[in-house]
mmCIF file of C-alpha atoms in Angstrom:
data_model
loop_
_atom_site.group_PDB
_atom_site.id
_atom_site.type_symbol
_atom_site.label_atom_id
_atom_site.label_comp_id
_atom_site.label_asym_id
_atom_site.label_seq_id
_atom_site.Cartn_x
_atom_site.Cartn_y
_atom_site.Cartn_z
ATOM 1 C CA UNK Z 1 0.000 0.000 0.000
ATOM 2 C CA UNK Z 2 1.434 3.831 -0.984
ATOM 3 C CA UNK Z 3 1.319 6.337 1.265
ATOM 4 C CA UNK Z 4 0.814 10.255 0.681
ATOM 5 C CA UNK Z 5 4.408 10.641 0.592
ATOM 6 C CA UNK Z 6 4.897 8.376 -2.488
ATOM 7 C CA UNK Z 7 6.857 5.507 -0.532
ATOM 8 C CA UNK Z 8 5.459 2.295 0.085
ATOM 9 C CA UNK Z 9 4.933 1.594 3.869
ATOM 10 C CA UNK Z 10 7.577 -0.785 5.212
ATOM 11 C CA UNK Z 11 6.664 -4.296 5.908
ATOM 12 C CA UNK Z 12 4.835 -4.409 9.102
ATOM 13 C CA UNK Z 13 6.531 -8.328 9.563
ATOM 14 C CA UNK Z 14 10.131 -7.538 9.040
ATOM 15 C CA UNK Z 15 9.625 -3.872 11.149
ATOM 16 C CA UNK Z 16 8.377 -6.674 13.814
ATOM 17 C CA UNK Z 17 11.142 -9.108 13.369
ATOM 18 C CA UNK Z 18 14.100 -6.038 13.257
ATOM 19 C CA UNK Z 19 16.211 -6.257 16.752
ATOM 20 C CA UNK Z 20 17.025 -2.067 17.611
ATOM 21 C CA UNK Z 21 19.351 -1.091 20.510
ATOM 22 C CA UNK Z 22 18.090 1.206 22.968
ATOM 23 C CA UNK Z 23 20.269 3.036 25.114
ATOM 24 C CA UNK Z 24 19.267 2.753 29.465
ATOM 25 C CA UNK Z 25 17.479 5.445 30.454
ATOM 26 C CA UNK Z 26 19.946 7.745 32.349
ATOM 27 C CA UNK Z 27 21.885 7.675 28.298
ATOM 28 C CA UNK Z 28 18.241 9.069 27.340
ATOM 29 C CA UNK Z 29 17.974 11.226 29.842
ATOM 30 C CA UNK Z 30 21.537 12.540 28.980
ATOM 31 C CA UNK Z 31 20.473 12.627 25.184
ATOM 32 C CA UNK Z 32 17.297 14.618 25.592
ATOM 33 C CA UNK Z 33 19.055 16.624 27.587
ATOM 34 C CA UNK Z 34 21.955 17.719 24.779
ATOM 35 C CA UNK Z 35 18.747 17.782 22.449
ATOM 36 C CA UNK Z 36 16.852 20.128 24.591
ATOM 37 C CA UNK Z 37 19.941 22.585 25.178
ATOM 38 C CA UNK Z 38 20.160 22.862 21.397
ATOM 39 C CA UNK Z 39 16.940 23.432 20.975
ATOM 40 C CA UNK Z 40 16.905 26.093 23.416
ATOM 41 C CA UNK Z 41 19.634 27.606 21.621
ATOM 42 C CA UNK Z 42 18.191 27.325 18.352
ATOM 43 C CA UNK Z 43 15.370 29.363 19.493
ATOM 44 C CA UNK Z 44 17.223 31.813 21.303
ATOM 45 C CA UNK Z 45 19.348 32.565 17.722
ATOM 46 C CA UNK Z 46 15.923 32.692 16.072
ATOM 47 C CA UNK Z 47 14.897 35.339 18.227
ATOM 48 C CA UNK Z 48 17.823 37.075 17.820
ATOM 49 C CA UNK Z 49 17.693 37.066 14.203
ATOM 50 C CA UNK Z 50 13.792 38.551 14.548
ATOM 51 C CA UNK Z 51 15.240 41.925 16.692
ATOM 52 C CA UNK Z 52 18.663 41.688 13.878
ATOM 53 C CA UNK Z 53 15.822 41.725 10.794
ATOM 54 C CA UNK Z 54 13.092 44.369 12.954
ATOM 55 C CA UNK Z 55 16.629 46.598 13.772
ATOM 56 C CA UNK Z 56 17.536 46.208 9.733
ATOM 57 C CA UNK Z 57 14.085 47.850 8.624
ATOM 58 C CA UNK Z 58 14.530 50.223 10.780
ATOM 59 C CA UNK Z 59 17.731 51.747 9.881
ATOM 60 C CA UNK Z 60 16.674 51.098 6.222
ATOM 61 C CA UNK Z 61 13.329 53.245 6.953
ATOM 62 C CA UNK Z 62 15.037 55.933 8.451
ATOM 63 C CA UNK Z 63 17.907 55.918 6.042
ATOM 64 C CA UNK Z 64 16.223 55.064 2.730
ATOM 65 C CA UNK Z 65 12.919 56.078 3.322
ATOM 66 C CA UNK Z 66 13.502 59.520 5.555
ATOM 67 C CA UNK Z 67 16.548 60.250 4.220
ATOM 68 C CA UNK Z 68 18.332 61.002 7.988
ATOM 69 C CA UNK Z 69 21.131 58.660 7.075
ATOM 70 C CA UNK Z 70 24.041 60.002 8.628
ATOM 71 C CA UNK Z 71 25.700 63.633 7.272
ATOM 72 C CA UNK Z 72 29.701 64.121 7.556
ATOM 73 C CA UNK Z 73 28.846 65.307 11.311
ATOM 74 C CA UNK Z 74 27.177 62.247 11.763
ATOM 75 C CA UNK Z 75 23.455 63.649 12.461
ATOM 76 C CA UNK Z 76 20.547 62.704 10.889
ATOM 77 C CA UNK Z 77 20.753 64.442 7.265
ATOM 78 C CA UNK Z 78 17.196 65.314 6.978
ATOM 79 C CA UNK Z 79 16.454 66.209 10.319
ATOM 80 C CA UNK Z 80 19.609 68.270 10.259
ATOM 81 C CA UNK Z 81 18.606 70.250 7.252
ATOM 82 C CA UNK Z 82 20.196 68.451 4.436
ATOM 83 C CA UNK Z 83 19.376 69.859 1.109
ATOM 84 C CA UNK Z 84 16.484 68.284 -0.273
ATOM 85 C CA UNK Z 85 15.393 68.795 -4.094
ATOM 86 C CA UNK Z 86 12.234 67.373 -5.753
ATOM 87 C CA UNK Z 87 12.377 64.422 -8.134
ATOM 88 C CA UNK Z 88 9.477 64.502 -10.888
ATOM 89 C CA UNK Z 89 9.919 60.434 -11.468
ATOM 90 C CA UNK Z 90 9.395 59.852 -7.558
ATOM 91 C CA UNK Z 91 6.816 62.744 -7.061
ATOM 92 C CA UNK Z 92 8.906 63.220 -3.735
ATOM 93 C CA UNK Z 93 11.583 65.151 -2.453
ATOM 94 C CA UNK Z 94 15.215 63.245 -2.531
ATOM 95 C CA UNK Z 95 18.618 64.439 -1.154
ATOM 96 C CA UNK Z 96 20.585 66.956 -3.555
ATOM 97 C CA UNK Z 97 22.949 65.320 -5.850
ATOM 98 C CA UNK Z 98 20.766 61.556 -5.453
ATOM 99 C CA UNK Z 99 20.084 60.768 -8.746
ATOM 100 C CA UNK Z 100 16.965 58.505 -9.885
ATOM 101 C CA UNK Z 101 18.463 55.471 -12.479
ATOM 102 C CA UNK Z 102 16.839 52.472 -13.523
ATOM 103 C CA UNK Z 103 18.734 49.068 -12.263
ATOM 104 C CA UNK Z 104 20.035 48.205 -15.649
ATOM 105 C CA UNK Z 105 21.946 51.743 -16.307
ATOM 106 C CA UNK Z 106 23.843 50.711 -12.675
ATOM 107 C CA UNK Z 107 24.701 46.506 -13.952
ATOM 108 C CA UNK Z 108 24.737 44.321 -16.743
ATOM 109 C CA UNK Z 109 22.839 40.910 -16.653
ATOM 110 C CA UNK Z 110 24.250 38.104 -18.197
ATOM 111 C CA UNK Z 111 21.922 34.518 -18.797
ATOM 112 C CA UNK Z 112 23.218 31.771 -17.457
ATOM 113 C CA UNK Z 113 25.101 29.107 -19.982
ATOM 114 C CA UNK Z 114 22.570 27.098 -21.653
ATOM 115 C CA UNK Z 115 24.277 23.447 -22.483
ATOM 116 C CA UNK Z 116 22.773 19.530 -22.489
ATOM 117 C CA UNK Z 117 23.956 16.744 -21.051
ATOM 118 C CA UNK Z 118 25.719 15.530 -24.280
ATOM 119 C CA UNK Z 119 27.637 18.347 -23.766
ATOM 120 C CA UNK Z 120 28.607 17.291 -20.541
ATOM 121 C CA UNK Z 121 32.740 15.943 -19.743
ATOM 122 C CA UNK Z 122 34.694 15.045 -17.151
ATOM 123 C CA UNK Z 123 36.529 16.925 -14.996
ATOM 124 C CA UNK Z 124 40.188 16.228 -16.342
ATOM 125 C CA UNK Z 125 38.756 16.482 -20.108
ATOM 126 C CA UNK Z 126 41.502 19.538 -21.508
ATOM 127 C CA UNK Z 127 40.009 23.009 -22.377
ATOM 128 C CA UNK Z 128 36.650 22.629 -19.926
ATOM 129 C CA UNK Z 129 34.910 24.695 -17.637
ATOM 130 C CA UNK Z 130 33.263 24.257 -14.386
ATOM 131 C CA UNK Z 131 29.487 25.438 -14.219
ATOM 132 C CA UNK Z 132 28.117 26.527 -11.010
ATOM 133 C CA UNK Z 133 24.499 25.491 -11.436
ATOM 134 C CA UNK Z 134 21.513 26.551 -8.632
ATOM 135 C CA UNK Z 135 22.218 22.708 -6.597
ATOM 136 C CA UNK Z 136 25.893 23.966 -5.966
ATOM 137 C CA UNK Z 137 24.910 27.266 -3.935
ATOM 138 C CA UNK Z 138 23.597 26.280 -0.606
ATOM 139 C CA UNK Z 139 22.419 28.317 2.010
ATOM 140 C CA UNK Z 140 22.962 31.428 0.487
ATOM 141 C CA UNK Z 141 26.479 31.552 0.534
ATOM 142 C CA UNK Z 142 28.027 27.376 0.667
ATOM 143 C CA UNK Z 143 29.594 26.487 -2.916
ATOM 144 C CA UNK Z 144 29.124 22.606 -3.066
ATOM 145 C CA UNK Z 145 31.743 19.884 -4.972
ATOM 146 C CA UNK Z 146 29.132 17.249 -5.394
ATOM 147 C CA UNK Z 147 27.604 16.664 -8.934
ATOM 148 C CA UNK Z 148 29.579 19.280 -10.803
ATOM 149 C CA UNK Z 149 29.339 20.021 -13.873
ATOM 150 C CA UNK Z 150 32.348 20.731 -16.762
ATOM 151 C CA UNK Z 151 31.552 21.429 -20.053
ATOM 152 C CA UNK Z 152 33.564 22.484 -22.773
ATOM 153 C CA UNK Z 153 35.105 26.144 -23.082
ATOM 154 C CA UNK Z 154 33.874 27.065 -26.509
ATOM 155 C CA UNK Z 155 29.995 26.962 -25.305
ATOM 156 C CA UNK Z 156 31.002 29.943 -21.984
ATOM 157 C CA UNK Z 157 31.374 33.500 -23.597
ATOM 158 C CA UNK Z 158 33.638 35.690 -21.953
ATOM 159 C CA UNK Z 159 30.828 37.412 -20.297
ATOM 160 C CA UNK Z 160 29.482 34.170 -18.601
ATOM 161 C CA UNK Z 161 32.274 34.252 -16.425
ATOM 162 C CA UNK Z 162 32.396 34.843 -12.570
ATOM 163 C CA UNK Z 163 34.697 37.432 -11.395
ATOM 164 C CA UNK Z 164 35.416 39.383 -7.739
ATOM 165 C CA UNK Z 165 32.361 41.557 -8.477
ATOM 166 C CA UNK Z 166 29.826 39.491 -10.412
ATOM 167 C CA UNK Z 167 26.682 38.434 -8.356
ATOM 168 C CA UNK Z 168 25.115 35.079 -8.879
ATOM 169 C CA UNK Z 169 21.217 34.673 -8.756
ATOM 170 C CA UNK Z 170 19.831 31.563 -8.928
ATOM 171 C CA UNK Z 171 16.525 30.397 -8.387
ATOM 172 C CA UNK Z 172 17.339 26.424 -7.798
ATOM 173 C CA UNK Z 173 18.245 25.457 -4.038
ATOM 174 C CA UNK Z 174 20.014 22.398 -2.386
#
């Protein structure tokens, strides 16, 4: 019989006929114990991370929103009587010399490298390339080895590249 998940159900006979260890109870106790500390902690860091993200929209609010960043003094720039002009694309009033620009006059966005599996080599083949694909990136930030992929050079332009300042966006995860 299937189950929602998609797995069958394991066999109720051999389940019954399987031999498990389990530890006294003062090695539970002990367990439960680590289990509950690191629990505790994990909840502590998540409420530390809520007062991080609440202390983050705040600054960005007054900063980005009210323009009272801080001025060369150090006081609120607004607040302070920073010069403010009026932007006609905004309809508000920004700081003098802000400019208004569209995302792509500030970067350039490059696709991704499009390639099949035929095109796929191994990892000492001569004149390949590794791809970082979304299931490398982990976490945000973690770059993993496993199931890499190298293709040949000829099918990365130049501009497909990584360097020090490029930015990778992926929608994929782990």
């Amino acid at each position: 019989m299937e189950g929602t998940s998609g797995r069958k159900r394991v066999n109720e006979t051999s389940l019954g006929n399987s031999c498990f260890h389990i530890p006294e109870l003062p090695i539970q106790l002990r367990i439960a114990n680590i289990l509950g500390s690191i629990d505790d902690k994990i909840e502590v860091n998540r409420k530390k991370i809520e007062k991080l993200e609440a202390i983050a929209k705040l600054i960005y609010e007054h900063w980005f929103v009210q323009f009272d960043f801080p001025n060369e003094e150090g006081k609120p720039y607004k607040s302070s009587g920073g010069e403010m002009v009026y932007d006609k694309t905004l309809k508000r009033d920004i700081p003098k010399g802000w400019k208004v620009k569209s995302l792509s006059e500030l970067i350039s966005l490059t696709r991704g490298v499009i390639y099949s599996s035929t095109d796929e080599e191994s990892s000492d083949g001569i004149d390949v390339v590794e791809i970082y694909r979304g299931n490398n990136i982990c976490n945000g930030h973690i770059i993993e080895d496993e199931n890499r992929v190298f293709i040949p050079r000829k099918k990365v332009s130049p501009a497909q590249y990584l360097d020090d300042f490029s930015i990778f966006i992926t929608m994929s995860s782990c």
